[in-house]
PDB file of C-alpha atoms in Angstrom:
ATOM      1  CA  MET A   1     225.300 175.713  64.907  1.00 31.00           C
ATOM      2  CA  THR A   2     222.416 175.285  67.687  1.00 29.00           C
ATOM      3  CA  ASN A   3     222.615 178.822  67.760  1.00 32.00           C
ATOM      4  CA  PHE A   4     221.558 179.143  64.122  1.00 24.00           C
ATOM      5  CA  LYS A   5     218.465 177.036  64.069  1.00 26.00           C
ATOM      6  CA  LYS A   6     216.658 178.479  67.201  1.00 30.00           C
ATOM      7  CA  ILE A   7     216.720 181.868  66.093  1.00 29.00           C
ATOM      8  CA  MET A   8     213.059 182.043  65.440  1.00 33.00           C
ATOM      9  CA  MET A   9     211.065 186.259  64.883  1.00 32.00           C
ATOM     10  CA  PRO A  10     206.991 186.202  65.269  1.00 33.00           C
ATOM     11  CA  ALA A  11     205.263 185.407  61.684  1.00 32.00           C
ATOM     12  CA  ALA A  12     203.955 189.006  61.122  1.00 32.00           C
ATOM     13  CA  LEU A  13     207.695 190.348  61.895  1.00 34.00           C
ATOM     14  CA  SER A  14     209.209 188.125  58.996  1.00 35.00           C
ATOM     15  CA  VAL A  15     207.583 190.152  56.237  1.00 33.00           C
ATOM     16  CA  SER A  16     208.739 193.843  56.902  1.00 36.00           C
ATOM     17  CA  ILE A  17     211.706 193.592  59.203  1.00 36.00           C
ATOM     18  CA  LEU A  18     214.204 193.524  57.191  1.00 39.00           C
ATOM     19  CA  GLY A  19     212.327 196.622  55.767  1.00 40.00           C
ATOM     20  CA  LEU A  20     212.941 198.103  58.906  1.00 39.00           C
ATOM     21  CA  THR A  21     216.317 197.433  59.498  1.00 40.00           C
ATOM     22  CA  ALA A  22     217.283 199.543  56.146  1.00 40.00           C
ATOM     23  CA  CYS A  23     216.330 202.728  57.334  1.00 39.00           C
ATOM     24  CA  GLY A  24     216.270 202.581  60.941  1.00 40.00           C
ATOM     25  CA  ASN A  25     219.111 204.747  61.576  1.00 44.00           C
ATOM     26  CA  SER A  26     216.785 207.970  59.616  1.00 45.00           C
ATOM     27  CA  GLY A  27     214.022 207.273  61.927  1.00 52.00           C
ATOM     28  CA  GLY A  28     212.250 206.266  58.778  1.00 61.00           C
ATOM     29  CA  GLU A  29     208.433 206.740  57.270  1.00 77.00           C
ATOM     30  CA  THR A  30     205.086 206.830  59.080  1.00 83.00           C
ATOM     31  CA  LEU A  31     204.070 203.464  59.370  1.00 79.00           C
ATOM     32  CA  VAL A  32     200.559 204.511  61.610  1.00 84.00           C
ATOM     33  CA  SER A  33     199.113 207.988  61.849  1.00 76.00           C
ATOM     34  CA  SER A  34     196.760 209.035  64.944  1.00 75.00           C
ATOM     35  CA  LYS A  35     195.179 212.578  66.149  1.00 75.00           C
ATOM     36  CA  ALA A  36     197.642 210.809  69.632  1.00 73.00           C
ATOM     37  CA  GLY A  37     200.664 210.882  67.773  1.00 81.00           C
ATOM     38  CA  ASP A  38     202.390 208.399  64.754  1.00 83.00           C
ATOM     39  CA  ILE A  39     204.406 205.308  64.598  1.00 82.00           C
ATOM     40  CA  LYS A  40     207.675 205.683  62.575  1.00 80.00           C
ATOM     41  CA  GLN A  41     210.031 202.567  61.578  1.00 72.00           C
ATOM     42  CA  SER A  42     212.617 204.023  64.290  1.00 75.00           C
ATOM     43  CA  ASP A  43     209.682 203.619  66.823  1.00 77.00           C
ATOM     44  CA  ILE A  44     209.137 199.693  65.915  1.00 74.00           C
ATOM     45  CA  MET A  45     212.843 199.013  65.881  1.00 71.00           C
ATOM     46  CA  LYS A  46     213.744 200.474  69.153  1.00 75.00           C
ATOM     47  CA  GLU A  47     210.134 198.721  70.595  1.00 75.00           C
ATOM     48  CA  ILE A  48     211.939 195.460  68.836  1.00 76.00           C
ATOM     49  CA  GLY A  49     215.275 195.892  70.307  1.00 76.00           C
ATOM     50  CA  ASN A  50     218.243 196.064  67.700  1.00 76.00           C
ATOM     51  CA  GLU A  51     220.015 192.795  68.988  1.00 85.00           C
ATOM     52  CA  GLN A  52     216.852 191.170  68.023  1.00 87.00           C
ATOM     53  CA  ILE A  53     216.188 192.391  65.203  1.00 86.00           C
ATOM     54  CA  ALA A  54     219.793 191.467  63.293  1.00 88.00           C
ATOM     55  CA  LYS A  55     218.939 187.776  65.071  1.00 90.00           C
ATOM     56  CA  ALA A  56     215.832 187.680  63.245  1.00 89.00           C
ATOM     57  CA  SER A  57     217.643 189.621  59.726  1.00 90.00           C
ATOM     58  CA  PHE A  58     220.563 187.401  59.855  1.00 93.00           C
ATOM     59  CA  GLN A  59     218.265 184.104  60.213  1.00 92.00           C
ATOM     60  CA  LEU A  60     216.063 184.993  57.483  1.00 92.00           C
ATOM     61  CA  ILE A  61     218.810 185.934  55.117  1.00 94.00           C
ATOM     62  CA  PHE A  62     220.690 182.753  55.760  1.00 94.00           C
ATOM     63  CA  ASN A  63     217.831 180.693  55.282  1.00 93.00           C
ATOM     64  CA  GLU A  64     217.526 182.446  51.866  1.00 94.00           C
ATOM     65  CA  VAL A  65     221.224 181.970  50.857  1.00 95.00           C
ATOM     66  CA  LEU A  66     221.036 178.174  51.988  1.00 95.00           C
ATOM     67  CA  LYS A  67     217.735 178.024  49.515  1.00 95.00           C
ATOM     68  CA  GLU A  68     219.147 179.671  46.255  1.00 95.00           C
ATOM     69  CA  LYS A  69     222.096 176.734  47.339  1.00 96.00           C
ATOM     70  CA  TYR A  70     220.391 173.933  48.113  1.00 96.00           C
ATOM     71  CA  GLY A  71     217.416 174.983  46.689  1.00 94.00           C
ATOM     72  CA  LYS A  72     217.612 172.121  43.805  1.00 95.00           C
ATOM     73  CA  LYS A  73     218.434 169.465  45.748  1.00 96.00           C
ATOM     74  CA  VAL A  74     215.891 169.467  48.507  1.00 95.00           C
ATOM     75  CA  ASP A  75     212.529 167.930  47.621  1.00 96.00           C
ATOM     76  CA  GLU A  76     209.976 170.015  49.867  1.00 94.00           C
ATOM     77  CA  GLU A  77     206.915 168.381  48.183  1.00 95.00           C
ATOM     78  CA  LYS A  78     208.051 165.035  49.328  1.00 96.00           C
ATOM     79  CA  ILE A  79     208.991 166.563  52.423  1.00 95.00           C
ATOM     80  CA  ASN A  80     205.973 168.261  52.910  1.00 95.00           C
ATOM     81  CA  LYS A  81     203.933 165.089  52.193  1.00 95.00           C
ATOM     82  CA  GLU A  82     205.578 163.104  55.288  1.00 95.00           C
ATOM     83  CA  THR A  83     204.577 165.999  57.193  1.00 94.00           C
ATOM     84  CA  ASP A  84     201.174 165.159  56.848  1.00 94.00           C
ATOM     85  CA  LYS A  85     201.401 161.845  56.816  1.00 94.00           C
ATOM     86  CA  ASP A  86     202.576 162.192  60.348  1.00 93.00           C
ATOM     87  CA  ILE A  87     199.679 164.580  61.217  1.00 94.00           C
ATOM     88  CA  LYS A  88     197.638 162.281  59.988  1.00 94.00           C
ATOM     89  CA  LYS A  89     199.082 159.694  62.567  1.00 92.00           C
ATOM     90  CA  TYR A  90     198.341 162.782  65.185  1.00 91.00           C
ATOM     91  CA  GLY A  91     194.389 162.431  63.654  1.00 90.00           C
ATOM     92  CA  ASP A  92     194.046 165.989  62.545  1.00 92.00           C
ATOM     93  CA  GLU A  93     196.131 169.410  61.724  1.00 93.00           C
ATOM     94  CA  LYS A  94     194.995 170.926  64.824  1.00 92.00           C
ATOM     95  CA  THR A  95     196.011 168.034  67.081  1.00 94.00           C
ATOM     96  CA  PHE A  96     199.160 167.829  65.826  1.00 93.00           C
ATOM     97  CA  GLU A  97     199.401 171.502  66.400  1.00 93.00           C
ATOM     98  CA  LYS A  98     198.636 171.661  69.823  1.00 93.00           C
ATOM     99  CA  LEU A  99     201.336 168.754  69.896  1.00 93.00           C
ATOM    100  CA  LEU A 100     203.721 171.174  68.443  1.00 93.00           C
ATOM    101  CA  GLN A 101     203.121 174.058  70.582  1.00 92.00           C
ATOM    102  CA  GLN A 102     203.948 171.906  73.438  1.00 92.00           C
ATOM    103  CA  GLN A 103     207.584 172.043  72.403  1.00 89.00           C
ATOM    104  CA  SER A 104     207.639 175.101  70.180  1.00 91.00           C
ATOM    105  CA  PRO A 105     205.033 178.040  71.197  1.00 91.00           C
ATOM    106  CA  GLY A 106     203.205 179.594  68.731  1.00 91.00           C
ATOM    107  CA  MET A 107     204.796 176.903  65.986  1.00 93.00           C
ATOM    108  CA  THR A 108     202.158 176.184  63.245  1.00 94.00           C
ATOM    109  CA  VAL A 109     201.963 173.582  60.750  1.00 94.00           C
ATOM    110  CA  GLU A 110     202.989 176.093  57.777  1.00 94.00           C
ATOM    111  CA  GLN A 111     205.636 177.295  60.086  1.00 94.00           C
ATOM    112  CA  TYR A 112     206.819 173.836  61.210  1.00 94.00           C
ATOM    113  CA  LYS A 113     206.892 172.564  57.457  1.00 94.00           C
ATOM    114  CA  LYS A 114     208.422 175.527  56.321  1.00 93.00           C
ATOM    115  CA  LYS A 115     211.134 174.776  59.020  1.00 93.00           C
ATOM    116  CA  ARG A 116     212.189 170.519  57.817  1.00 95.00           C
ATOM    117  CA  VAL A 117     213.146 172.416  54.602  1.00 95.00           C
ATOM    118  CA  SER A 118     214.988 174.454  56.124  1.00 93.00           C
ATOM    119  CA  ASP A 119     216.304 172.133  58.164  1.00 94.00           C
ATOM    120  CA  GLU A 120     217.513 170.404  55.241  1.00 95.00           C
ATOM    121  CA  TYR A 121     219.586 173.228  53.764  1.00 96.00           C
ATOM    122  CA  GLN A 122     221.589 173.436  56.917  1.00 94.00           C
ATOM    123  CA  LYS A 123     222.455 169.653  56.860  1.00 94.00           C
ATOM    124  CA  LEU A 124     223.745 170.129  53.242  1.00 96.00           C
ATOM    125  CA  PHE A 125     225.354 172.769  54.276  1.00 96.00           C
ATOM    126  CA  LEU A 126     226.882 171.235  57.487  1.00 95.00           C
ATOM    127  CA  ASN A 127     227.708 168.573  54.826  1.00 95.00           C
ATOM    128  CA  ASP A 128     229.920 170.525  52.956  1.00 95.00           C
ATOM    129  CA  THR A 129     231.240 171.846  55.668  1.00 95.00           C
ATOM    130  CA  ILE A 130     233.100 169.229  57.629  1.00 95.00           C
ATOM    131  CA  LYS A 131     233.747 166.120  54.828  1.00 94.00           C
ATOM    132  CA  VAL A 132     232.866 162.956  56.629  1.00 95.00           C
ATOM    133  CA  SER A 133     234.309 160.201  54.542  1.00 95.00           C
ATOM    134  CA  ASP A 134     233.008 156.041  55.630  1.00 95.00           C
ATOM    135  CA  LYS A 135     236.942 155.596  56.309  1.00 95.00           C
ATOM    136  CA  ASP A 136     236.474 158.414  59.028  1.00 95.00           C
ATOM    137  CA  ILE A 137     233.242 156.781  60.281  1.00 96.00           C
ATOM    138  CA  LYS A 138     234.831 153.306  60.838  1.00 94.00           C
ATOM    139  CA  ASP A 139     238.238 154.623  62.213  1.00 95.00           C
ATOM    140  CA  THR A 140     235.924 156.840  64.590  1.00 95.00           C
ATOM    141  CA  ALA A 141     232.556 154.440  65.346  1.00 97.00           C
ATOM    142  CA  LYS A 142     232.542 150.771  66.477  1.00 97.00           C
ATOM    143  CA  LYS A 143     229.638 148.373  66.891  1.00 97.00           C
ATOM    144  CA  ALA A 144     229.801 147.380  70.697  1.00 97.00           C
ATOM    145  CA  SER A 145     228.255 144.823  72.923  1.00 97.00           C
ATOM    146  CA  HIS A 146     228.925 145.081  76.959  1.00 97.00           C
ATOM    147  CA  ILE A 147     228.790 143.394  80.493  1.00 97.00           C
ATOM    148  CA  LEU A 148     228.848 145.339  83.435  1.00 97.00           C
ATOM    149  CA  ILE A 149     228.934 144.636  87.003  1.00 97.00           C
ATOM    150  CA  ALA A 150     227.982 147.831  88.805  1.00 95.00           C
ATOM    151  CA  VAL A 151     230.572 148.932  91.945  1.00 94.00           C
ATOM    152  CA  LYS A 152     228.136 150.245  94.773  1.00 91.00           C
ATOM    153  CA  SER A 153     228.699 154.024  94.501  1.00 86.00           C
ATOM    154  CA  GLU A 154     226.857 157.562  96.140  1.00 84.00           C
ATOM    155  CA  SER A 155     224.680 157.134  92.531  1.00 81.00           C
ATOM    156  CA  ASN A 156     224.261 153.433  92.991  1.00 83.00           C
ATOM    157  CA  LYS A 157     223.264 151.839  96.188  1.00 83.00           C
ATOM    158  CA  ASP A 158     222.548 148.624  94.431  1.00 85.00           C
ATOM    159  CA  GLY A 159     226.333 147.940  93.865  1.00 87.00           C
ATOM    160  CA  LEU A 160     228.613 145.096  94.639  1.00 92.00           C
ATOM    161  CA  SER A 161     231.503 146.315  96.984  1.00 94.00           C
ATOM    162  CA  ASP A 162     234.784 146.473  94.725  1.00 94.00           C
ATOM    163  CA  LYS A 163     236.397 143.467  95.937  1.00 95.00           C
ATOM    164  CA  GLU A 164     232.900 141.409  94.670  1.00 96.00           C
ATOM    165  CA  ALA A 165     232.472 143.310  92.017  1.00 96.00           C
ATOM    166  CA  LYS A 166     235.891 142.052  90.258  1.00 96.00           C
ATOM    167  CA  ALA A 167     235.530 138.857  91.254  1.00 97.00           C
ATOM    168  CA  LYS A 168     232.251 138.265  89.207  1.00 97.00           C
ATOM    169  CA  ALA A 169     233.199 139.976  86.821  1.00 97.00           C
ATOM    170  CA  GLU A 170     236.301 137.334  86.546  1.00 97.00           C
ATOM    171  CA  GLU A 171     234.387 134.386  86.450  1.00 97.00           C
ATOM    172  CA  ILE A 172     231.835 136.086  83.823  1.00 97.00           C
ATOM    173  CA  LEU A 173     235.143 136.936  81.821  1.00 97.00           C
ATOM    174  CA  GLN A 174     236.224 133.223  82.189  1.00 96.00           C
ATOM    175  CA  GLN A 175     232.614 131.617  81.193  1.00 95.00           C
ATOM    176  CA  VAL A 176     232.248 134.242  77.848  1.00 95.00           C
ATOM    177  CA  LYS A 177     235.945 133.043  76.696  1.00 92.00           C
ATOM    178  CA  GLU A 178     234.885 129.916  77.481  1.00 92.00           C
ATOM    179  CA  ASN A 179     232.235 130.266  74.997  1.00 90.00           C
ATOM    180  CA  LYS A 180     231.722 133.403  73.014  1.00 89.00           C
ATOM    181  CA  GLY A 181     228.593 132.295  71.153  1.00 91.00           C
ATOM    182  CA  ASP A 182     227.100 133.024  75.269  1.00 94.00           C
ATOM    183  CA  PHE A 183     227.953 136.685  75.685  1.00 96.00           C
ATOM    184  CA  LYS A 184     224.217 138.286  74.604  1.00 95.00           C
ATOM    185  CA  LYS A 185     223.048 135.074  76.862  1.00 96.00           C
ATOM    186  CA  ILE A 186     224.893 135.762  79.835  1.00 97.00           C
ATOM    187  CA  ALA A 187     225.076 140.021  78.658  1.00 97.00           C
ATOM    188  CA  LYS A 188     221.179 139.873  79.286  1.00 96.00           C
ATOM    189  CA  LYS A 189     221.391 137.827  82.928  1.00 95.00           C
ATOM    190  CA  GLU A 190     223.683 139.331  84.271  1.00 95.00           C
ATOM    191  CA  SER A 191     224.851 142.574  82.982  1.00 96.00           C
ATOM    192  CA  ASP A 192     224.098 145.680  85.650  1.00 95.00           C
ATOM    193  CA  ASP A 193     223.139 148.450  82.685  1.00 95.00           C
ATOM    194  CA  THR A 194     219.616 147.376  82.423  1.00 92.00           C
ATOM    195  CA  GLN A 195     219.113 149.232  79.347  1.00 94.00           C
ATOM    196  CA  SER A 196     221.495 147.649  77.319  1.00 96.00           C
ATOM    197  CA  ALA A 197     220.666 144.250  78.919  1.00 96.00           C
ATOM    198  CA  LYS A 198     217.511 144.100  77.542  1.00 96.00           C
ATOM    199  CA  ASN A 199     218.551 143.745  74.169  1.00 96.00           C
ATOM    200  CA  ASN A 200     221.453 140.895  75.083  1.00 96.00           C
ATOM    201  CA  GLY A 201     224.034 143.640  76.092  1.00 96.00           C
ATOM    202  CA  GLU A 202     223.951 145.614  73.296  1.00 97.00           C
ATOM    203  CA  LEU A 203     225.023 148.884  72.410  1.00 96.00           C
ATOM    204  CA  GLY A 204     225.002 149.941  69.104  1.00 96.00           C
ATOM    205  CA  TYR A 205     227.278 151.930  67.643  1.00 97.00           C
ATOM    206  CA  VAL A 206     230.206 153.477  69.997  1.00 96.00           C
ATOM    207  CA  VAL A 207     231.271 156.802  68.559  1.00 95.00           C
ATOM    208  CA  LYS A 208     234.932 158.101  69.912  1.00 94.00           C
ATOM    209  CA  GLY A 209     233.971 160.863  72.893  1.00 90.00           C
ATOM    210  CA  GLN A 210     230.069 159.246  73.797  1.00 90.00           C
ATOM    211  CA  THR A 211     232.076 156.656  76.458  1.00 93.00           C
ATOM    212  CA  VAL A 212     234.815 157.124  79.204  1.00 95.00           C
ATOM    213  CA  GLU A 213     237.945 157.163  77.824  1.00 95.00           C
ATOM    214  CA  ALA A 214     238.924 153.340  79.431  1.00 97.00           C
ATOM    215  CA  PHE A 215     235.997 151.959  78.021  1.00 97.00           C
ATOM    216  CA  GLU A 216     236.740 153.945  74.713  1.00 96.00           C
ATOM    217  CA  LYS A 217     240.283 153.016  74.552  1.00 97.00           C
ATOM    218  CA  ALA A 218     239.597 149.379  75.404  1.00 97.00           C
ATOM    219  CA  LEU A 219     236.243 149.282  72.274  1.00 97.00           C
ATOM    220  CA  PHE A 220     238.757 150.591  69.772  1.00 97.00           C
ATOM    221  CA  LYS A 221     241.781 148.016  70.524  1.00 97.00           C
ATOM    222  CA  LEU A 222     239.264 145.073  69.888  1.00 97.00           C
ATOM    223  CA  LYS A 223     238.873 143.808  66.287  1.00 95.00           C
ATOM    224  CA  PRO A 224     234.660 142.389  65.816  1.00 95.00           C
ATOM    225  CA  GLY A 225     234.421 139.541  67.030  1.00 94.00           C
ATOM    226  CA  GLU A 226     236.898 140.023  69.839  1.00 96.00           C
ATOM    227  CA  ILE A 227     236.615 140.487  73.338  1.00 96.00           C
ATOM    228  CA  SER A 228     238.323 142.505  76.294  1.00 97.00           C
ATOM    229  CA  ASP A 229     239.789 141.595  79.239  1.00 97.00           C
ATOM    230  CA  ILE A 230     238.357 143.569  82.226  1.00 97.00           C
ATOM    231  CA  VAL A 231     238.056 147.241  81.768  1.00 97.00           C
ATOM    232  CA  LYS A 232     237.463 149.557  85.010  1.00 97.00           C
ATOM    233  CA  THR A 233     235.116 152.598  84.940  1.00 96.00           C
ATOM    234  CA  GLU A 234     233.521 154.951  87.359  1.00 93.00           C
ATOM    235  CA  PHE A 235     230.772 152.331  86.575  1.00 94.00           C
ATOM    236  CA  GLY A 236     231.743 149.689  87.748  1.00 96.00           C
ATOM    237  CA  TYR A 237     233.558 146.641  85.556  1.00 97.00           C
ATOM    238  CA  HIS A 238     233.037 145.871  81.822  1.00 97.00           C
ATOM    239  CA  ILE A 239     233.966 143.139  79.622  1.00 98.00           C
ATOM    240  CA  ILE A 240     233.818 144.634  76.074  1.00 98.00           C
ATOM    241  CA  MET A 241     232.513 142.359  72.842  1.00 97.00           C
ATOM    242  CA  ALA A 242     233.462 144.878  68.856  1.00 97.00           C
ATOM    243  CA  GLU A 243     230.185 143.510  66.825  1.00 96.00           C
ATOM    244  CA  GLU A 244     230.500 143.175  63.330  1.00 95.00           C
ATOM    245  CA  ASP A 245     229.556 146.183  61.492  1.00 94.00           C
ATOM    246  CA  LYS A 246     227.315 144.665  58.615  1.00 94.00           C
ATOM    247  CA  ASP A 247     224.706 147.824  58.679  1.00 95.00           C
ATOM    248  CA  PHE A 248     227.378 150.166  58.331  1.00 95.00           C
ATOM    249  CA  ALA A 249     225.640 150.844  55.090  1.00 95.00           C
ATOM    250  CA  LYS A 250     221.927 152.094  56.759  1.00 96.00           C
ATOM    251  CA  GLU A 251     223.532 153.604  60.058  1.00 96.00           C
ATOM    252  CA  LYS A 252     226.491 155.528  58.216  1.00 95.00           C
ATOM    253  CA  ASP A 253     224.862 158.494  57.100  1.00 94.00           C
ATOM    254  CA  LYS A 254     223.391 158.900  61.103  1.00 95.00           C
ATOM    255  CA  LEU A 255     226.673 158.763  62.578  1.00 96.00           C
ATOM    256  CA  ALA A 256     228.220 161.129  59.963  1.00 96.00           C
ATOM    257  CA  GLN A 257     226.051 163.692  61.436  1.00 94.00           C
ATOM    258  CA  THR A 258     227.325 162.366  65.236  1.00 93.00           C
ATOM    259  CA  ILE A 259     230.806 163.181  64.039  1.00 95.00           C
ATOM    260  CA  ARG A 260     230.260 166.349  62.044  1.00 94.00           C
ATOM    261  CA  GLN A 261     228.608 167.593  65.603  1.00 91.00           C
ATOM    262  CA  ASN A 262     231.168 166.152  67.438  1.00 91.00           C
ATOM    263  CA  LYS A 263     233.642 168.716  65.361  1.00 92.00           C
ATOM    264  CA  LEU A 264     231.889 171.560  65.422  1.00 91.00           C
ATOM    265  CA  GLN A 265     231.505 171.287  69.486  1.00 89.00           C
ATOM    266  CA  ASN A 266     235.613 170.856  69.650  1.00 89.00           C
ATOM    267  CA  ASP A 267     235.415 173.058  66.914  1.00 91.00           C
ATOM    268  CA  PRO A 268     232.627 175.964  66.391  1.00 89.00           C
ATOM    269  CA  LYS A 269     234.727 178.208  64.445  1.00 92.00           C
ATOM    270  CA  LEU A 270     234.793 175.911  62.122  1.00 93.00           C
ATOM    271  CA  TYR A 271     230.904 176.138  61.122  1.00 93.00           C
ATOM    272  CA  VAL A 272     231.334 180.253  61.533  1.00 94.00           C
ATOM    273  CA  GLN A 273     234.179 180.065  59.144  1.00 94.00           C
ATOM    274  CA  ALA A 274     231.780 178.282  56.683  1.00 95.00           C
ATOM    275  CA  VAL A 275     228.996 180.857  56.999  1.00 95.00           C
ATOM    276  CA  GLN A 276     231.098 183.595  56.365  1.00 95.00           C
ATOM    277  CA  LYS A 277     232.304 181.722  52.975  1.00 95.00           C
ATOM    278  CA  LEU A 278     228.769 181.277  51.587  1.00 95.00           C
ATOM    279  CA  PHE A 279     228.434 185.157  52.784  1.00 95.00           C
ATOM    280  CA  LYS A 280     231.359 186.482  50.698  1.00 95.00           C
ATOM    281  CA  GLU A 281     229.811 184.263  47.673  1.00 95.00           C
ATOM    282  CA  TYR A 282     226.372 185.640  47.480  1.00 95.00           C
ATOM    283  CA  ASP A 283     227.424 189.070  48.721  1.00 95.00           C
ATOM    284  CA  VAL A 284     225.685 189.725  51.628  1.00 94.00           C
ATOM    285  CA  ASP A 285     225.741 193.532  52.820  1.00 93.00           C
ATOM    286  CA  PHE A 286     224.344 194.363  56.435  1.00 91.00           C
ATOM    287  CA  LYS A 287     223.227 197.989  55.232  1.00 88.00           C
ATOM    288  CA  ASP A 288     222.082 198.880  59.180  1.00 83.00           C
ATOM    289  CA  LYS A 289     225.762 199.939  60.804  1.00 87.00           C
ATOM    290  CA  ASP A 290     224.342 198.130  64.619  1.00 84.00           C
ATOM    291  CA  ILE A 291     222.746 194.992  62.452  1.00 87.00           C
ATOM    292  CA  LYS A 292     226.554 194.671  60.876  1.00 90.00           C
ATOM    293  CA  LYS A 293     227.632 194.872  64.195  1.00 91.00           C
ATOM    294  CA  TYR A 294     226.345 193.232  65.758  1.00 90.00           C
ATOM    295  CA  VAL A 295     226.559 190.056  63.465  1.00 92.00           C
ATOM    296  CA  ASP A 296     230.355 190.807  63.108  1.00 92.00           C
ATOM    297  CA  ASP A 297     230.714 190.412  67.004  1.00 92.00           C
ATOM    298  CA  GLN A 298     228.266 188.597  67.811  1.00 90.00           C
ATOM    299  CA  ILE A 299     226.887 185.625  65.878  1.00 91.00           C
ATOM    300  CA  LEU A 300     230.158 185.257  63.552  1.00 91.00           C
ATOM    301  CA  LYS A 301     232.580 186.289  65.569  1.00 83.00           C
ATOM    302  CA  ALA A 302     235.819 183.397  64.341  1.00 67.00           C
ATOM    303  CA  GLU A 303     237.619 183.008  67.909  1.00 63.00           C
TER     304      GLU A 303
END
């Protein structure tokens, strides 16, 4: 999927590229004439390269089809107003554009606005491609906090020996069992996971596949409010607490997107097959045989 999103083309080519590809095999009409010689469509295609033209052609038609399918569901004016607000935060359009170009050389504000709209189309397409229910989210994501007592390793020279870390974790577990209400206070003071310790040990929602197996297995056995026994991982010894998901309604859309992305990583052909079905629905036909071959073999090949 990321390949679809990252395919870009110079703005100067976007207007005429499909016209060039339509007659690329025949040489095409003369675009520029001079005493020194003429430039034909076939010359441009040869210079650009069939691969790049195929990618650009695919991306252009994909965006057009998504716009046709989801255009009424995306508020383009609202997105543009949100972008204008972002621009004001950075001072002016020129400053904002410089920041854009640090990440994507050549990107203009206008292109950025179009990309944001296109991203919304693709988000809706992904939502339709992989359905995720509230039950799916609750089965796949769980809110958690933890306390980590780190074991000394190559990557962590400040950790304790395995024996010392385990003994300390057992002491802390006893404290926590005696008073669950102190879990966050103890996590802030004792946890060697400095990032979560700043937030009282809170990890937020953990989605299956994001953590090491032992941690995940222990967490998903817990009911909200329950605390695990000591769990050993490559990082050390953990004490895990499952949290109440009181903010589920607020976070579920974001979690659903993470779950969809994970499913695509595990099975990329889901997205490819959905694009194939979409192109069939809209009678997409790549007329140039070289472009069609590249799209079929390299972009829309479901292995």
